[in-house]
JSON list of C-alpha atoms in Angstrom, two decimals:
[
{"chain": "A", "resi": 1, "resn": "MET", "atom": "CA", "xyz": [103.69, 120.47, 81.76]},
{"chain": "A", "resi": 2, "resn": "THR", "atom": "CA", "xyz": [107.31, 121.40, 81.46]},
{"chain": "A", "resi": 3, "resn": "VAL", "atom": "CA", "xyz": [108.98, 118.29, 80.06]},
{"chain": "A", "resi": 4, "resn": "ASN", "atom": "CA", "xyz": [112.39, 118.13, 81.59]},
{"chain": "A", "resi": 5, "resn": "PHE", "atom": "CA", "xyz": [112.03, 118.90, 85.24]},
{"chain": "A", "resi": 6, "resn": "ASN", "atom": "CA", "xyz": [108.49, 117.58, 85.83]},
{"chain": "A", "resi": 7, "resn": "GLN", "atom": "CA", "xyz": [109.10, 114.40, 83.95]},
{"chain": "A", "resi": 8, "resn": "SER", "atom": "CA", "xyz": [112.41, 113.85, 85.77]},
{"chain": "A", "resi": 9, "resn": "LEU", "atom": "CA", "xyz": [110.62, 114.21, 89.02]},
{"chain": "A", "resi": 10, "resn": "GLY", "atom": "CA", "xyz": [107.99, 111.65, 87.73]},
{"chain": "A", "resi": 11, "resn": "LEU", "atom": "CA", "xyz": [104.95, 113.91, 87.41]},
{"chain": "A", "resi": 12, "resn": "ARG", "atom": "CA", "xyz": [102.48, 112.89, 84.76]},
{"chain": "A", "resi": 13, "resn": "PRO", "atom": "CA", "xyz": [98.99, 114.16, 83.79]},
{"chain": "A", "resi": 14, "resn": "GLY", "atom": "CA", "xyz": [96.01, 112.56, 85.38]},
{"chain": "A", "resi": 15, "resn": "GLU", "atom": "CA", "xyz": [92.97, 111.29, 83.63]},
{"chain": "A", "resi": 16, "resn": "GLU", "atom": "CA", "xyz": [90.77, 114.08, 85.06]},
{"chain": "A", "resi": 17, "resn": "PRO", "atom": "CA", "xyz": [91.24, 117.77, 84.04]},
{"chain": "A", "resi": 18, "resn": "ASP", "atom": "CA", "xyz": [93.66, 119.74, 86.19]},
{"chain": "A", "resi": 19, "resn": "THR", "atom": "CA", "xyz": [95.08, 116.62, 87.90]},
{"chain": "A", "resi": 20, "resn": "VAL", "atom": "CA", "xyz": [98.76, 115.60, 88.08]},
{"chain": "A", "resi": 21, "resn": "LEU", "atom": "CA", "xyz": [99.98, 112.15, 89.41]},
{"chain": "A", "resi": 22, "resn": "LEU", "atom": "CA", "xyz": [103.15, 111.10, 91.06]},
{"chain": "A", "resi": 23, "resn": "ASP", "atom": "CA", "xyz": [104.44, 107.75, 92.24]},
{"chain": "A", "resi": 24, "resn": "PRO", "atom": "CA", "xyz": [107.09, 108.79, 94.79]},
{"chain": "A", "resi": 25, "resn": "ARG", "atom": "CA", "xyz": [110.51, 107.11, 94.53]},
{"chain": "A", "resi": 26, "resn": "PRO", "atom": "CA", "xyz": [112.96, 106.50, 97.37]},
{"chain": "A", "resi": 27, "resn": "GLU", "atom": "CA", "xyz": [115.09, 109.53, 96.36]},
{"chain": "A", "resi": 28, "resn": "HIS", "atom": "CA", "xyz": [111.96, 111.79, 97.00]},
{"chain": "A", "resi": 29, "resn": "GLN", "atom": "CA", "xyz": [112.22, 111.00, 100.74]},
{"chain": "A", "resi": 30, "resn": "VAL", "atom": "CA", "xyz": [113.73, 113.34, 103.37]},
{"chain": "A", "resi": 31, "resn": "ALA", "atom": "CA", "xyz": [113.55, 110.66, 106.02]},
{"chain": "A", "resi": 32, "resn": "PRO", "atom": "CA", "xyz": [112.37, 106.98, 105.82]},
{"chain": "A", "resi": 33, "resn": "ASP", "atom": "CA", "xyz": [108.85, 106.90, 104.43]},
{"chain": "A", "resi": 34, "resn": "VAL", "atom": "CA", "xyz": [108.56, 110.73, 104.45]},
{"chain": "A", "resi": 35, "resn": "ILE", "atom": "CA", "xyz": [108.29, 112.62, 101.11]},
{"chain": "A", "resi": 36, "resn": "HIS", "atom": "CA", "xyz": [110.15, 115.81, 100.93]},
{"chain": "A", "resi": 37, "resn": "PHE", "atom": "CA", "xyz": [108.14, 119.04, 101.17]},
{"chain": "A", "resi": 38, "resn": "ALA", "atom": "CA", "xyz": [109.64, 120.33, 97.99]},
{"chain": "A", "resi": 39, "resn": "VAL", "atom": "CA", "xyz": [108.22, 117.33, 96.14]},
{"chain": "A", "resi": 40, "resn": "LEU", "atom": "CA", "xyz": [104.77, 118.10, 97.53]},
{"chain": "A", "resi": 41, "resn": "THR", "atom": "CA", "xyz": [105.11, 121.75, 96.78]},
{"chain": "A", "resi": 42, "resn": "THR", "atom": "CA", "xyz": [106.02, 121.12, 93.23]},
{"chain": "A", "resi": 43, "resn": "LEU", "atom": "CA", "xyz": [103.10, 118.72, 92.68]},
{"chain": "A", "resi": 44, "resn": "ALA", "atom": "CA", "xyz": [100.72, 121.31, 94.17]},
{"chain": "A", "resi": 45, "resn": "GLU", "atom": "CA", "xyz": [102.19, 124.13, 92.15]},
{"chain": "A", "resi": 46, "resn": "VAL", "atom": "CA", "xyz": [102.12, 122.22, 88.90]},
{"chain": "A", "resi": 47, "resn": "SER", "atom": "CA", "xyz": [98.52, 121.22, 89.52]},
{"chain": "A", "resi": 48, "resn": "ALA", "atom": "CA", "xyz": [97.53, 124.83, 90.14]},
{"chain": "A", "resi": 49, "resn": "ALA", "atom": "CA", "xyz": [99.35, 125.97, 87.01]},
{"chain": "A", "resi": 50, "resn": "GLN", "atom": "CA", "xyz": [97.42, 123.29, 84.99]},
{"chain": "A", "resi": 51, "resn": "ALA", "atom": "CA", "xyz": [94.15, 124.82, 86.24]},
{"chain": "A", "resi": 52, "resn": "VAL", "atom": "CA", "xyz": [95.04, 128.30, 84.95]},
{"chain": "A", "resi": 53, "resn": "GLY", "atom": "CA", "xyz": [95.19, 126.95, 81.41]},
{"chain": "A", "resi": 54, "resn": "LYS", "atom": "CA", "xyz": [97.70, 129.57, 80.20]},
{"chain": "A", "resi": 55, "resn": "SER", "atom": "CA", "xyz": [101.45, 129.74, 80.13]},
{"chain": "A", "resi": 56, "resn": "VAL", "atom": "CA", "xyz": [102.37, 130.97, 83.62]},
{"chain": "A", "resi": 57, "resn": "VAL", "atom": "CA", "xyz": [105.34, 131.12, 86.05]},
{"chain": "A", "resi": 58, "resn": "PRO", "atom": "CA", "xyz": [104.90, 131.30, 89.82]},
{"chain": "A", "resi": 59, "resn": "ALA", "atom": "CA", "xyz": [105.30, 134.65, 91.51]},
{"chain": "A", "resi": 60, "resn": "ALA", "atom": "CA", "xyz": [104.32, 133.69, 95.03]},
{"chain": "A", "resi": 61, "resn": "VAL", "atom": "CA", "xyz": [103.56, 130.28, 96.69]},
{"chain": "A", "resi": 62, "resn": "THR", "atom": "CA", "xyz": [102.07, 129.64, 100.15]},
{"chain": "A", "resi": 63, "resn": "VAL", "atom": "CA", "xyz": [102.15, 125.93, 101.14]},
{"chain": "A", "resi": 64, "resn": "HIS", "atom": "CA", "xyz": [100.59, 124.12, 104.08]},
{"chain": "A", "resi": 65, "resn": "LEU", "atom": "CA", "xyz": [101.80, 120.61, 104.87]},
{"chain": "A", "resi": 66, "resn": "LEU", "atom": "CA", "xyz": [98.82, 118.81, 106.36]},
{"chain": "A", "resi": 67, "resn": "SER", "atom": "CA", "xyz": [99.87, 115.24, 106.83]},
{"chain": "A", "resi": 68, "resn": "ARG", "atom": "CA", "xyz": [102.88, 113.13, 106.20]},
{"chain": "A", "resi": 69, "resn": "ALA", "atom": "CA", "xyz": [103.19, 111.80, 102.69]},
{"chain": "A", "resi": 70, "resn": "ARG", "atom": "CA", "xyz": [104.68, 108.35, 102.27]},
{"chain": "A", "resi": 71, "resn": "LEU", "atom": "CA", "xyz": [105.94, 106.16, 99.41]},
{"chain": "A", "resi": 72, "resn": "ALA", "atom": "CA", "xyz": [102.49, 105.74, 97.91]},
{"chain": "A", "resi": 73, "resn": "PRO", "atom": "CA", "xyz": [100.78, 107.38, 94.89]},
{"chain": "A", "resi": 74, "resn": "LEU", "atom": "CA", "xyz": [100.06, 111.10, 95.16]},
{"chain": "A", "resi": 75, "resn": "ILE", "atom": "CA", "xyz": [97.24, 112.99, 93.31]},
{"chain": "A", "resi": 76, "resn": "GLY", "atom": "CA", "xyz": [97.49, 116.77, 92.75]},
{"chain": "A", "resi": 77, "resn": "ARG", "atom": "CA", "xyz": [94.42, 118.71, 91.74]},
{"chain": "A", "resi": 78, "resn": "GLY", "atom": "CA", "xyz": [94.26, 122.34, 90.72]},
{"chain": "A", "resi": 79, "resn": "ARG", "atom": "CA", "xyz": [91.57, 124.98, 90.89]},
{"chain": "A", "resi": 80, "resn": "LEU", "atom": "CA", "xyz": [91.54, 128.44, 89.31]},
{"chain": "A", "resi": 81, "resn": "LEU", "atom": "CA", "xyz": [90.68, 131.14, 91.79]},
{"chain": "A", "resi": 82, "resn": "ARG", "atom": "CA", "xyz": [91.07, 134.26, 89.62]},
{"chain": "A", "resi": 83, "resn": "LEU", "atom": "CA", "xyz": [92.43, 135.02, 86.18]},
{"chain": "A", "resi": 84, "resn": "GLY", "atom": "CA", "xyz": [93.55, 138.49, 85.20]},
{"chain": "A", "resi": 85, "resn": "ARG", "atom": "CA", "xyz": [95.50, 139.88, 82.22]},
{"chain": "A", "resi": 86, "resn": "ARG", "atom": "CA", "xyz": [98.84, 139.78, 84.08]},
{"chain": "A", "resi": 87, "resn": "LEU", "atom": "CA", "xyz": [98.24, 137.67, 87.21]},
{"chain": "A", "resi": 88, "resn": "ALA", "atom": "CA", "xyz": [96.39, 134.46, 88.05]},
{"chain": "A", "resi": 89, "resn": "ASP", "atom": "CA", "xyz": [95.63, 132.93, 91.39]},
{"chain": "A", "resi": 90, "resn": "ALA", "atom": "CA", "xyz": [95.08, 129.17, 91.76]},
{"chain": "A", "resi": 91, "resn": "GLU", "atom": "CA", "xyz": [94.99, 126.48, 94.40]},
{"chain": "A", "resi": 92, "resn": "GLY", "atom": "CA", "xyz": [96.75, 123.10, 94.23]},
{"chain": "A", "resi": 93, "resn": "VAL", "atom": "CA", "xyz": [95.91, 120.30, 96.64]},
{"chain": "A", "resi": 94, "resn": "VAL", "atom": "CA", "xyz": [97.80, 117.00, 97.09]},
{"chain": "A", "resi": 95, "resn": "HIS", "atom": "CA", "xyz": [95.92, 113.90, 98.28]},
{"chain": "A", "resi": 96, "resn": "GLN", "atom": "CA", "xyz": [97.31, 110.49, 99.27]},
{"chain": "A", "resi": 97, "resn": "GLU", "atom": "CA", "xyz": [95.16, 107.54, 100.07]},
{"chain": "A", "resi": 98, "resn": "GLY", "atom": "CA", "xyz": [92.14, 109.72, 100.78]},
{"chain": "A", "resi": 99, "resn": "ARG", "atom": "CA", "xyz": [94.04, 112.17, 103.03]},
{"chain": "A", "resi": 100, "resn": "LEU", "atom": "CA", "xyz": [94.92, 115.75, 102.24]},
{"chain": "A", "resi": 101, "resn": "ALA", "atom": "CA", "xyz": [98.71, 115.92, 102.42]},
{"chain": "A", "resi": 102, "resn": "ALA", "atom": "CA", "xyz": [99.33, 119.50, 101.18]},
{"chain": "A", "resi": 103, "resn": "ASN", "atom": "CA", "xyz": [97.60, 122.63, 100.03]},
{"chain": "A", "resi": 104, "resn": "ALA", "atom": "CA", "xyz": [99.16, 125.52, 98.08]},
{"chain": "A", "resi": 105, "resn": "THR", "atom": "CA", "xyz": [97.85, 128.83, 97.00]},
{"chain": "A", "resi": 106, "resn": "VAL", "atom": "CA", "xyz": [99.94, 130.16, 94.06]},
{"chain": "A", "resi": 107, "resn": "GLN", "atom": "CA", "xyz": [99.98, 133.55, 92.32]},
{"chain": "A", "resi": 108, "resn": "PHE", "atom": "CA", "xyz": [101.20, 133.25, 88.80]},
{"chain": "A", "resi": 109, "resn": "ALA", "atom": "CA", "xyz": [102.49, 135.81, 86.32]},
{"chain": "A", "resi": 110, "resn": "VAL", "atom": "CA", "xyz": [100.66, 135.18, 83.06]},
{"chain": "A", "resi": 111, "resn": "LEU", "atom": "CA", "xyz": [103.11, 135.02, 80.08]},
{"chain": "A", "resi": 112, "resn": "ASP", "atom": "CA", "xyz": [102.02, 136.48, 76.78]}
]
């Protein structure tokens, strides 16, 4: 994980491989008890990047917000879909209290 931005946001590695955890804070809200979509997108993208297992930067991101995320722990889980020499595709999903809150498909540029 990138230290500065991700740690400032509050992201931390989960115990299971390709998982990232976040305990949302009040400043992550866009409205009372509603977590901002950018926080959910970041958690999904970082989880997807972890699944690639290489140094990557996002080239394209598609996000679907599926249910409202609140001030409760969030779990991001990544899954590698395809790994090429220059591009990788991965999925990041965000769960909260057993509900799917967001899903992202991310195409990454693989850095040498």
